[in-house]
Coordinates of C-alpha atoms and ligand atoms in Angstrom, one line a residue:
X205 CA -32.7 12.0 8.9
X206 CA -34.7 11.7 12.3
X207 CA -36.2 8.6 13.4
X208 CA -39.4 9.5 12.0
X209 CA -38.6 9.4 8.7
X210 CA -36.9 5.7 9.4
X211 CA -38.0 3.1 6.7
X212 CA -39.8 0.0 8.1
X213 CA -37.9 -2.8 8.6
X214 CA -39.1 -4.6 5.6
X215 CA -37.9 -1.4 2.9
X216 CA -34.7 -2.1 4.7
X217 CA -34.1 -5.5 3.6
X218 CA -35.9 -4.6 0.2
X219 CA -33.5 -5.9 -2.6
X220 CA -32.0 -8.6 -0.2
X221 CA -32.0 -12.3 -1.4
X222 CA -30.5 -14.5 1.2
X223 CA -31.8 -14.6 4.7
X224 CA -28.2 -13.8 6.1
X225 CA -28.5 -10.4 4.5
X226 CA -32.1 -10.0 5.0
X227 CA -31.6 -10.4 8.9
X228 CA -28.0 -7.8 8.2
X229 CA -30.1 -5.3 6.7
X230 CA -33.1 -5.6 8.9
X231 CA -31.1 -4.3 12.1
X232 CA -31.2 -0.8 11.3
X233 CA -30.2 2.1 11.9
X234 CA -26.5 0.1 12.1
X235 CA -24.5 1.2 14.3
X236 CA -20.5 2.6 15.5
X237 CA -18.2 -0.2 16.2
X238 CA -16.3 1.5 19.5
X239 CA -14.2 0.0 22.1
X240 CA -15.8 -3.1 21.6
X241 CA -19.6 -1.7 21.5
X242 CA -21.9 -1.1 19.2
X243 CA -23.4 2.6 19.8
X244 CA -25.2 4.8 18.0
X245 CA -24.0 8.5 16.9
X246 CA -23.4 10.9 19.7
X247 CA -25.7 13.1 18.0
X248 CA -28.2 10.6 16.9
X249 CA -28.0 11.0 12.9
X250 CA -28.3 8.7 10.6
X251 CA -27.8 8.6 7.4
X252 CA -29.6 6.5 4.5
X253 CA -27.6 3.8 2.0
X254 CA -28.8 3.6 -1.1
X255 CA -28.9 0.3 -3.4
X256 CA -27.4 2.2 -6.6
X257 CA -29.6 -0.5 -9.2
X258 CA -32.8 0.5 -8.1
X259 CA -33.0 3.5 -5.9
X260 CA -34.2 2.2 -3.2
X261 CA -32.8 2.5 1.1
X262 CA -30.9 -0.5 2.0
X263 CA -30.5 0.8 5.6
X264 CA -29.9 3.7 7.7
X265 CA -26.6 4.1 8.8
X266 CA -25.1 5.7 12.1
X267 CA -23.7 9.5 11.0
X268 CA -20.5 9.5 12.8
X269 CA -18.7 13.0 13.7
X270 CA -15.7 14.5 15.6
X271 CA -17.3 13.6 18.8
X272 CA -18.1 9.7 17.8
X273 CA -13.8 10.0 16.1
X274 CA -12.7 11.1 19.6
X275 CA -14.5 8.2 21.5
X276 CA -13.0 6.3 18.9
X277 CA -9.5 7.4 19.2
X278 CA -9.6 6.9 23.0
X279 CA -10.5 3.7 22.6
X280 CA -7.9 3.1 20.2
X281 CA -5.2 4.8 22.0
X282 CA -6.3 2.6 25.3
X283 CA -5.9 -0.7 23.4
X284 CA -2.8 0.1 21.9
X285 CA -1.2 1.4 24.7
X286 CA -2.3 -1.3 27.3
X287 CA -0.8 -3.5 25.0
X288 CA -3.6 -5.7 24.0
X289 CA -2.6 -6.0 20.4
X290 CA 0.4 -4.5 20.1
X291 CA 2.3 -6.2 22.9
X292 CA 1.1 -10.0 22.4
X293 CA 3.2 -12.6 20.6
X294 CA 3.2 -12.3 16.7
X295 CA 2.1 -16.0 16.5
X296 CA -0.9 -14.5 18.2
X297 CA -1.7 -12.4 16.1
X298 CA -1.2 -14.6 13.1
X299 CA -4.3 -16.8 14.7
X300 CA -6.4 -13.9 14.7
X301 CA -5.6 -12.9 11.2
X302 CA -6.4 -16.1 9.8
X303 CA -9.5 -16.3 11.8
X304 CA -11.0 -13.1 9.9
X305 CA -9.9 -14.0 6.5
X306 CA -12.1 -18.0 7.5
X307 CA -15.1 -16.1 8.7
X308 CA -15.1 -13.7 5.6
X309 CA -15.0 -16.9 3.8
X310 CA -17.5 -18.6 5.7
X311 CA -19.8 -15.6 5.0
X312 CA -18.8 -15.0 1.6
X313 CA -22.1 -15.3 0.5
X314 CA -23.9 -12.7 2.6
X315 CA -20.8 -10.6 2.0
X316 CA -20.6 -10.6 -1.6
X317 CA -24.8 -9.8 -2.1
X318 CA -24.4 -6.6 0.9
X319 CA -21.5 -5.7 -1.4
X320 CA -23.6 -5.7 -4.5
X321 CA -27.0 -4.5 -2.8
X322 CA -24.4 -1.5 -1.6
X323 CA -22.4 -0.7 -4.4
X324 CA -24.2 -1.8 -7.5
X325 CA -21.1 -4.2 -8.9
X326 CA -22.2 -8.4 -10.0
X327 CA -22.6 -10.4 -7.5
X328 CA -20.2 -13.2 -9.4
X329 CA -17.6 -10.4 -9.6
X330 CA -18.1 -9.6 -5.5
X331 CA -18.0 -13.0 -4.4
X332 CA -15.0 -13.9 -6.9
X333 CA -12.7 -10.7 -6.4
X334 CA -13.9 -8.6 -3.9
X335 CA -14.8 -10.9 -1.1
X336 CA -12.6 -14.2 -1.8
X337 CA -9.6 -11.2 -2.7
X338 CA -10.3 -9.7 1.1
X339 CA -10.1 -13.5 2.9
X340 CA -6.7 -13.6 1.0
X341 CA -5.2 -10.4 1.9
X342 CA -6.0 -10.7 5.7
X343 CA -4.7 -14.4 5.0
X344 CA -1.2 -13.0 3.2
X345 CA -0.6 -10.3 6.0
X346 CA -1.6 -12.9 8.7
X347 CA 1.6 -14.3 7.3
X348 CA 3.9 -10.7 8.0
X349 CA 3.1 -10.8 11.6
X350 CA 6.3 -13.5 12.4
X351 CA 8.2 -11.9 9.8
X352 CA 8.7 -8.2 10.8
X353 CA 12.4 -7.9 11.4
X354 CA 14.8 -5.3 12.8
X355 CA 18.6 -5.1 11.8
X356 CA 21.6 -6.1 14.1
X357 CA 23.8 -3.2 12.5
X358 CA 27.9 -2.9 12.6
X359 CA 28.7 -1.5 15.5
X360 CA 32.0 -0.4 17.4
X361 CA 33.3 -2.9 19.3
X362 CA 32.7 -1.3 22.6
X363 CA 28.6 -1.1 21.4
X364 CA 26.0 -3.2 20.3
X365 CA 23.6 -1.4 18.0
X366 CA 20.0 -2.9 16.9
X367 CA 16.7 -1.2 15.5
X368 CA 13.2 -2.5 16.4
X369 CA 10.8 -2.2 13.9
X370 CA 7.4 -0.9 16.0
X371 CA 3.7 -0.3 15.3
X372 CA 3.1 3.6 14.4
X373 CA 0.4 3.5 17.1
X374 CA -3.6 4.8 16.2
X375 CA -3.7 4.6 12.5
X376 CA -6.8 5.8 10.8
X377 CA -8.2 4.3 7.9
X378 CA -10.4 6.3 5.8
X379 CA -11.4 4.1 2.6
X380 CA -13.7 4.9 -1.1
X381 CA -16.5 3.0 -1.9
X382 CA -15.4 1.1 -5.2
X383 CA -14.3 -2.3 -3.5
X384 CA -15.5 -1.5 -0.4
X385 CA -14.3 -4.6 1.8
X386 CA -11.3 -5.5 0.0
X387 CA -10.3 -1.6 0.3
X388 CA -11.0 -2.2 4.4
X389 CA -9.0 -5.1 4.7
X390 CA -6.0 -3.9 2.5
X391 CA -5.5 -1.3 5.4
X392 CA -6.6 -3.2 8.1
X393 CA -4.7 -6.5 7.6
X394 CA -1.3 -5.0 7.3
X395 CA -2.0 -2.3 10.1
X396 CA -2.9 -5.8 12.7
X397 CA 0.0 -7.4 11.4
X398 CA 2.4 -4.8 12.3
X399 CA 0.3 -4.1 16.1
X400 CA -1.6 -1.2 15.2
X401 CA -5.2 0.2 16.5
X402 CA -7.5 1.4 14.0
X403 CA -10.3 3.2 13.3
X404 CA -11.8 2.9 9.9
X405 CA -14.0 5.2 8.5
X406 CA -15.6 3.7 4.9
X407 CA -17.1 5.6 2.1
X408 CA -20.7 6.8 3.3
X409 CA -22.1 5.2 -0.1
X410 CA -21.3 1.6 0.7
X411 CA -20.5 1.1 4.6
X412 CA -22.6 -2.0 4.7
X413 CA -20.0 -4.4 4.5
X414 CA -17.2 -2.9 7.0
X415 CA -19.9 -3.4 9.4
X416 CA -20.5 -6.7 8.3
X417 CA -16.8 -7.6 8.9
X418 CA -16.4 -5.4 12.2
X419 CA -19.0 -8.0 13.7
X420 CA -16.8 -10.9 11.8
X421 CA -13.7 -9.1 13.4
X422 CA -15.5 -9.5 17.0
X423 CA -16.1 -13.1 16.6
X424 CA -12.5 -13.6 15.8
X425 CA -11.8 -12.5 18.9
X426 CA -10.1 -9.2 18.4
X427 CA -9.5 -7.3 21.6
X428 CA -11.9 -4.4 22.2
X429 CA -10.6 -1.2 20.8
X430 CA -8.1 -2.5 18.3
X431 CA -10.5 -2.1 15.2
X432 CA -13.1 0.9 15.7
X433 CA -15.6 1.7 12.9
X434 CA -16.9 5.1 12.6
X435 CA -19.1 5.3 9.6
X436 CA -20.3 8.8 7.9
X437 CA -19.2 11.7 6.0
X438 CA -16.4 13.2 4.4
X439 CA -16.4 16.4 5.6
X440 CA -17.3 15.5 9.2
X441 CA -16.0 11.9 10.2
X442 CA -13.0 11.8 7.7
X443 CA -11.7 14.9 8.2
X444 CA -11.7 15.0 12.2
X445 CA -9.5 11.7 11.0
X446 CA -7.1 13.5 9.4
X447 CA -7.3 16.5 12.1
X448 CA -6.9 14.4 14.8
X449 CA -3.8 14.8 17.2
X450 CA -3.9 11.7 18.9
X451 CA -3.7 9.6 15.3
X452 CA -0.6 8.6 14.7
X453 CA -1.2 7.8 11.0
X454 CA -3.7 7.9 8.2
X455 CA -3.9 5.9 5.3
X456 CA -6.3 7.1 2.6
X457 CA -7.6 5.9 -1.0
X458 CA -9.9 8.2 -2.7
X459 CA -9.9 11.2 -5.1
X460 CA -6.5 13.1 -5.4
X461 CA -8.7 16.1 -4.0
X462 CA -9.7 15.2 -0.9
X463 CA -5.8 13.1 -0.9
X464 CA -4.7 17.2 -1.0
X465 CA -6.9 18.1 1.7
X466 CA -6.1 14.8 4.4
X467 CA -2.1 15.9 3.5
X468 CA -2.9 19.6 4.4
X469 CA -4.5 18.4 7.8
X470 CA -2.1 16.1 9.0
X471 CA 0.1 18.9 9.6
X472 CA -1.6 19.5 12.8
X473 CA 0.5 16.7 14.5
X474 CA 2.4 15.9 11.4
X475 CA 0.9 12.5 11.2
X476 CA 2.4 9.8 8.5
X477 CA 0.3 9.9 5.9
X478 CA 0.1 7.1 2.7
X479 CA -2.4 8.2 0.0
X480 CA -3.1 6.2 -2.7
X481 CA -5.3 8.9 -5.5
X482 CA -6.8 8.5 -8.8
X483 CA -5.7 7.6 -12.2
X484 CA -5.6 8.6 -15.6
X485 CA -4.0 5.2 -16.7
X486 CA -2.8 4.6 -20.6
X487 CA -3.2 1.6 -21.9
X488 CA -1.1 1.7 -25.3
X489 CA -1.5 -0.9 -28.1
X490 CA 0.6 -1.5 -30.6
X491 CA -0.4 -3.1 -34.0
X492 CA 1.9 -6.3 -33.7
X493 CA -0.3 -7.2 -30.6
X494 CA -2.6 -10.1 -30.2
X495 CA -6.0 -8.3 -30.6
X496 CA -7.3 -11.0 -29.6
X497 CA -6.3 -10.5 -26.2
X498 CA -5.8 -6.9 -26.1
X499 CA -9.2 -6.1 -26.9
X500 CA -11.2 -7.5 -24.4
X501 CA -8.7 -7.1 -22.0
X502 CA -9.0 -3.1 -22.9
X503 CA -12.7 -3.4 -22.2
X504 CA -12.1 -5.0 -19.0
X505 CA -9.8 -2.5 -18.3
X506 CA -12.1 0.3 -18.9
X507 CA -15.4 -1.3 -17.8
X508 CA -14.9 -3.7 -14.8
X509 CA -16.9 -2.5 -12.1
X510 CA -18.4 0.1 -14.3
X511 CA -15.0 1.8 -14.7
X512 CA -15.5 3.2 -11.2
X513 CA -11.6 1.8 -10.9
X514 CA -8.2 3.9 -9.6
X515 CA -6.5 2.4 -11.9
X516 CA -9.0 1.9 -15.2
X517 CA -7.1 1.9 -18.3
X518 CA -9.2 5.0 -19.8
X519 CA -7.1 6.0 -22.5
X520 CA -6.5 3.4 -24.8
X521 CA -3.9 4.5 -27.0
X522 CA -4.0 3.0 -30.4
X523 CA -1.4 3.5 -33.2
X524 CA -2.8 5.0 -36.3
X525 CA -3.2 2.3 -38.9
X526 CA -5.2 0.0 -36.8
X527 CA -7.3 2.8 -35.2
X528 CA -10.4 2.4 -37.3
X529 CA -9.9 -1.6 -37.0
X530 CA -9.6 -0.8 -33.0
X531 CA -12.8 1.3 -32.5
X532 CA -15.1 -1.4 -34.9
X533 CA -13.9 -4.5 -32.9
X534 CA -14.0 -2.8 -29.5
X535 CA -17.3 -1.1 -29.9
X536 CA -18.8 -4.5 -31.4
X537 CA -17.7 -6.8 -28.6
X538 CA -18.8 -3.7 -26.3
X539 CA -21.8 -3.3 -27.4
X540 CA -22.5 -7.1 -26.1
X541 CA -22.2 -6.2 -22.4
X542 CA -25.2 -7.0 -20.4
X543 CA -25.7 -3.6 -18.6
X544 CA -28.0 -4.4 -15.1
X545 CA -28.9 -5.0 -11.6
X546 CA -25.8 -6.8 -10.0
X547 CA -27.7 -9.4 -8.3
X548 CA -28.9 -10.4 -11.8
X549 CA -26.4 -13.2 -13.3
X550 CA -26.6 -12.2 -16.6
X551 CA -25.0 -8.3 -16.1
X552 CA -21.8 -7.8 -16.6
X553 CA -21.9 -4.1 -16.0
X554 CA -23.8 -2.9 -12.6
X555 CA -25.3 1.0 -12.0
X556 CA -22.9 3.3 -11.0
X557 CA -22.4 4.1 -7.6
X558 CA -24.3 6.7 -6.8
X559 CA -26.9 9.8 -7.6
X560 CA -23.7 12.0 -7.4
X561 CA -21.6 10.0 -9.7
X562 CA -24.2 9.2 -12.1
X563 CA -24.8 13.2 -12.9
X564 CA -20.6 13.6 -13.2
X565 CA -20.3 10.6 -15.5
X566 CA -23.7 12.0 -17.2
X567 CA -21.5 15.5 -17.3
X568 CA -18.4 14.1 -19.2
X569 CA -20.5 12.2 -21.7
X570 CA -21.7 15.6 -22.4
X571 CA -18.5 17.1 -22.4
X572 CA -17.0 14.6 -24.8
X573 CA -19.3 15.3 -27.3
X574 CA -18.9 19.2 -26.9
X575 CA -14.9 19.3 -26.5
X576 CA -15.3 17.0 -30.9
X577 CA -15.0 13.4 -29.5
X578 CA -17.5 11.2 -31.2
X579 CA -19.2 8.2 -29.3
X580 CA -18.7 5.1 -31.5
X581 CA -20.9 3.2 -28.9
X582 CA -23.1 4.2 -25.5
X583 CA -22.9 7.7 -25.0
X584 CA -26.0 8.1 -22.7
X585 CA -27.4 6.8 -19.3
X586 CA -30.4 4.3 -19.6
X587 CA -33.5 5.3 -18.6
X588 CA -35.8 4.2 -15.4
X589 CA -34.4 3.4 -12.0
X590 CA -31.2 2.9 -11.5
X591 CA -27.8 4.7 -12.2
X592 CA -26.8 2.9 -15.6
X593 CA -24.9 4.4 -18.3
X594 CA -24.4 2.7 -21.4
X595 CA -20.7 1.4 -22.1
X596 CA -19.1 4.1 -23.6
X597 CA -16.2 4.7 -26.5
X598 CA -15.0 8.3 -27.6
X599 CA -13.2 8.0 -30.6
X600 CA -11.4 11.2 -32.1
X601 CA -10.3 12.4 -28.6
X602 CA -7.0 13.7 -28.3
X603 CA -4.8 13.8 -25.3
X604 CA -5.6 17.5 -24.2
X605 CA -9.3 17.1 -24.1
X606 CA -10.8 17.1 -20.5
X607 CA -12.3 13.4 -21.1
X608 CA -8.5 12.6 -21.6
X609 CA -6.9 14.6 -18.8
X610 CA -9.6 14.3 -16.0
X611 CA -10.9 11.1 -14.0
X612 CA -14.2 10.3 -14.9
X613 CA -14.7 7.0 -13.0
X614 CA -17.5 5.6 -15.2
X615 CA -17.6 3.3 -18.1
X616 CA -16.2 6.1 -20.5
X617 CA -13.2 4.7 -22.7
X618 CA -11.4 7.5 -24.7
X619 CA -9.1 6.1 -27.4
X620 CA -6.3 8.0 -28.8
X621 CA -4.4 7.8 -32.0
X622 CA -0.2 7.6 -31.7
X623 CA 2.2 7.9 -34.6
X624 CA 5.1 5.6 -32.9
X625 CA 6.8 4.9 -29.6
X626 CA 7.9 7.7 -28.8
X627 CA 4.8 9.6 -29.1
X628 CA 2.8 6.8 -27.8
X629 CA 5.1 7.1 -24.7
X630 CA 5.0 11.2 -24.6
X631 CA 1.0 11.4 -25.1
X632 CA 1.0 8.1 -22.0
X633 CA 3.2 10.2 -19.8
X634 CA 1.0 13.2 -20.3
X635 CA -0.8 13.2 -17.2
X636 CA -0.7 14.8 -13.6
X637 CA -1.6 11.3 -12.7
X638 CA 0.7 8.3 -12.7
X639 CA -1.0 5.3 -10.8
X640 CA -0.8 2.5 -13.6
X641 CA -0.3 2.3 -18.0
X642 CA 0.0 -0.7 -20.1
X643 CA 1.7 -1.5 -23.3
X644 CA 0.6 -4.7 -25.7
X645 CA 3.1 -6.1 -28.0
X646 CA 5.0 -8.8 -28.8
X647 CA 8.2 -7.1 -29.2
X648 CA 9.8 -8.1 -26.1
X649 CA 12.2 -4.9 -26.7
X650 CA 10.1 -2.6 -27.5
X651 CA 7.4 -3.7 -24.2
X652 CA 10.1 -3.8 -21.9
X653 CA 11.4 0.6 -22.8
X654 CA 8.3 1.0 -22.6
X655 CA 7.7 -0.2 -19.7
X656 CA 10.7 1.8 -18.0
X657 CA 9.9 5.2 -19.7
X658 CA 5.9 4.9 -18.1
X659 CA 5.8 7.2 -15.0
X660 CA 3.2 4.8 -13.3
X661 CA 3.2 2.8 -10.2
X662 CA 2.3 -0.3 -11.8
X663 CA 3.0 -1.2 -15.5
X664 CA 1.1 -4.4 -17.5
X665 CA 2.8 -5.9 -20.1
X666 CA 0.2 -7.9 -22.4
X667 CA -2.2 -7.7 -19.9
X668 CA -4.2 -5.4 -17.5
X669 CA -5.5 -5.4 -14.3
X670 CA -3.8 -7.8 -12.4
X671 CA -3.0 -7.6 -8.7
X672 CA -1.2 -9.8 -6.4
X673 CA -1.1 -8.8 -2.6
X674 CA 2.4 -9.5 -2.7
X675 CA 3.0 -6.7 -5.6
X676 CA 3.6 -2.9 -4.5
X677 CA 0.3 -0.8 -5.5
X678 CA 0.8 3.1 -5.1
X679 CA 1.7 6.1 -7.6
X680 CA 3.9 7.9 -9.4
X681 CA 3.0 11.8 -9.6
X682 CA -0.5 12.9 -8.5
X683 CA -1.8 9.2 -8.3
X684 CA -0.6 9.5 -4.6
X685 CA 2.5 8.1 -2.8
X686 CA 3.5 5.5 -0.3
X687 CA 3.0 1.7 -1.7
X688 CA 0.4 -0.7 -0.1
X689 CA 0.3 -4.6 -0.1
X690 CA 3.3 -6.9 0.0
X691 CA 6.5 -6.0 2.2
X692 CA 5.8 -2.3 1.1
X693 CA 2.6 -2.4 3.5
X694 CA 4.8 -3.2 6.4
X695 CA 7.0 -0.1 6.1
X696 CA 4.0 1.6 5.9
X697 CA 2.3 0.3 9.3
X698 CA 5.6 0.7 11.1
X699 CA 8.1 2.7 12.4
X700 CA 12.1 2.1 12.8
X701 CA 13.7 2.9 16.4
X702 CA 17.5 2.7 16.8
X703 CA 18.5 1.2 20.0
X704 CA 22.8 1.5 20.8
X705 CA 23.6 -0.5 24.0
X706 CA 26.8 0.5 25.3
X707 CA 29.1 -2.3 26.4
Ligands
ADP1093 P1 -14.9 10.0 -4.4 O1 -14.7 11.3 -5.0 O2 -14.5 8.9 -5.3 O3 -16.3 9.8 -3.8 P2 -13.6 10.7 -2.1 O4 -12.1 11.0 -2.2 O5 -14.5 11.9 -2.0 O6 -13.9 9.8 -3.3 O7 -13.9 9.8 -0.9 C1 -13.1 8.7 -0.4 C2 -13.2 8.6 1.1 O8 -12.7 9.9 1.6 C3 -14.6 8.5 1.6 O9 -14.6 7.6 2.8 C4 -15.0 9.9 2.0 O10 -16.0 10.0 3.0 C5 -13.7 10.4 2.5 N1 -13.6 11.9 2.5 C6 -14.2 12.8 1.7 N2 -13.9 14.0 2.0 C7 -13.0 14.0 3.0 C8 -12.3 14.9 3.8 N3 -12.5 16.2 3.6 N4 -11.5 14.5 4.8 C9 -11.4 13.2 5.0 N5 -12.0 12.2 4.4 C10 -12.8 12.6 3.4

């Protein structure tokens, strides 16, 4: 978009309710954070960011390229190499850390209502997960950087072998736009922690608050050049990411398509690569559970954050005597979800994110229907403004449909009859995807087989959705590999030299 066609400064903030996001908004077009400086595109795009509940531009937004990704990897490569991050104490570092994860606190507020304005998602469920969840990651990994260890191995006596665990160098970050700061600040925590640069490029439908925390990650103090922010597209910022020779690394979360396509171009300097890809998650029931938790814990599963989740629980998998019993009380207590603006306290399910996703969730709801599956509830998108579809449950869906096999990432449940465990486990494991499954019951046996036999990266037992930074997160098949948060993170962000010293 040229500067002619920019929206005045008060369309910019339109949607804004706190003066702290107001005066955010109202600086736009927003700029490339780069060696310390705040510059526009190289080429002067911009690009617009939409607020996904009622249509309407947020901001414009710099359209970062190669060019603006090589300014940014020199910069990068200059602060890692001179040392400034990499080569001052750990303790350091530790301050710094903490520092971000008290100013994301400190401006939770403003944080949490850009994250909504962007993204679409309620504001209680920003402030409460995504932006008190970021504070406590940078917080946990502010923690690693005095605790990264190399071995004294058994040597010969005539040597004295050691290894040094080191920063991988320039890492780039490229991150989705369903938890937008929380998916920024599980990369760039641990990546600070272990000495790294970074540039991070976030999804081009919710940049608002990496930006936000860039300027946060100034005021803490963070030498120039160690955190770079390159905001725009796929196709031209993210992939001269994953091109780039001079990046040493590239940690990804998004669809396992464009996962495929960062592998494929890291080959050009065989960069380390971490992806972390979609899901197709089973959540399997069995009738000796307490419904009373399983259900709503199924919707939450399914529908938190309008199902736009890696690891959403989207086929429920429900043995056959209680399947009518499953679909009446689900649909019921479904049905009572306040669908709505995010900033509104009463919704409990935001628009999805965007125009595109809106059509491809709008796509599989037409697909259900035509491969036999029957919507109990929802079914359809709700008129007017906005990208709302109504909370949605297939029933009569089996396992080979394409609203079973494929991700729809919308608030489409799919549930699934099973004879016993065995098939339940079969049908679960039938997937290219393998990011997360759960199992409800109260046979302790029983939950914990079926816990082994799932091929997914994380497995709930009785519950679903939980996360704790110190837990592994990464998948099994197509859902990706590499594991991210906890001590897992660190071997990411690091690198293993062996050093004999001869005696
Ligand atoms: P979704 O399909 O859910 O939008 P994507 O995998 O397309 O997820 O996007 C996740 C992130 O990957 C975003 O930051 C996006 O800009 C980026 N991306 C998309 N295409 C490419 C690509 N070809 N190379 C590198 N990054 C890309």
């Amino acid at each position: 978009m040229s500067a002619a066609t920019t929206p005045s400064v008060e369309s910019a903030a339109r949607g804004a309710k706190s003066s702290a996001a107001i005066g955010f908004l109202s600086s736009s077009p927003k700029k490339l954070l780069i060696g310390g400086k705040w510059v526009p595109s190289k080429s002067g795009k911009t690009f617009e960011t939409i607020n996904p509940a009622n249509e309407q531009v947020l901001a414009l937004i710099a359209e970062g390229d190669k060019a603006d990704v090589d300014e940014a990897v020199k910069a990068a490569r200059k602060a890692f190499e001179e040392g400034k991050w990499s080569s001052i104490t750990p303790h350091q570092r530790t301050r710094y850390l903490l520092k971000i994860a008290e100013l994301i606190e400190q401006n939770g507020d403003e944080l949490a209502e850009l994250e909504t304005l962007d993204n679409g998602k309620p504001l209680s469920q920003a402030r409460a997960i995504d932006i008190n969840g970021s504070a406590g990651i940078f917080r946990y990994f502010a923690g690693w950087s005095t605790k990264i260890y190399g071995d004294t191995n058994p040597s010969d006596p005539s040597t004295f072998n050691f290894t040094l665990r080191e920063p991988v160098g320039v890492c780039g970050l490229i991150t989705p736009w369903n938890f937008p700061l929380m998916m920024a600040a599980q990369k760039i925590a641990p990546a600070l922690a272990c000495g790294n640069t970074v540039i991070l490029k976030p999804a081009e439908q919710t940049p608002l608050t990496a930006l936000r925390l860039g300027e946060l990650i100034q005021e803490a103090g963070i030498p120039d050049g160690v955190v770079n922010i390159v905001t725009g597209f796929g196709p031209g910022a993210g992939s001269a990411i994953s091109e780039h020779p001079d990046i040493d690394k590239v940690s990804f979360t998004g669809s396992t398509e464009v996962g495929k396509m960062i592998l494929a171009a890291s080959t050009s300097n065989l960069k380390r690569v971490s992806l972390e890809l979609g899901g197709k998650s089973p959540n399997i029931i069995f009738p000796d559970a307490d419904l009373s938790q399983a259900i709503p814990n199924a919707m939450s599963g399914v529908f938190f954050n309008s199902g736009q989740v890696c690891v959403a629980g989207t086929r429920i998998f429900v043995q056959q005597e209680m399947y009518d019993n499953f679909l009446d009380q689900f649909g019921k207590a479904a049905e009572r979800m306040t669908v709505g603006d995010g900033l509104d306290p009463k919704t409990r399910l935001g628009p999805l994110v965007s125009k595109e996703q809106f059509d491809r969730v709008k796509g599989y709801l037409a697909l259900g229907r035509k491969e036999g599956a029957r919507a109990t509830i929802g079914g359809e998108a709700i008129e007017g403004k906005g990208y709302f579809v109504k909370p949605t449950l297939f029933a009569d869906v089996n396992n080979s449909m394409r609203i079973a096999r494929e991700e729809i990432f919308g608030p489409v449940a799919a549930a699934i009859p099973f004879k016993d465990e065995t098939d339940a486990v079969l049908q679960g494991n039938d997937t290219t995807y393998g990011l997360a499954a759960a199992v409800w019951t109260k046979d302790i046996s029983r939950a914990i087989k079926v816990a082994r036999a799932l091929k997914a990266g994380t497995v709930w037992v009785n519950c679903y959705g939980l996360a704790d930074t110190s837990m592994p997160f990464g998948g099994y098949k197509q859902s990706g590999f590499g594991r991210e948060n906890g001590k897992y993170a660190i071997d990411l962000f690091t690198q293993i030299k062996s050093v004999y010293v001869k005696l």
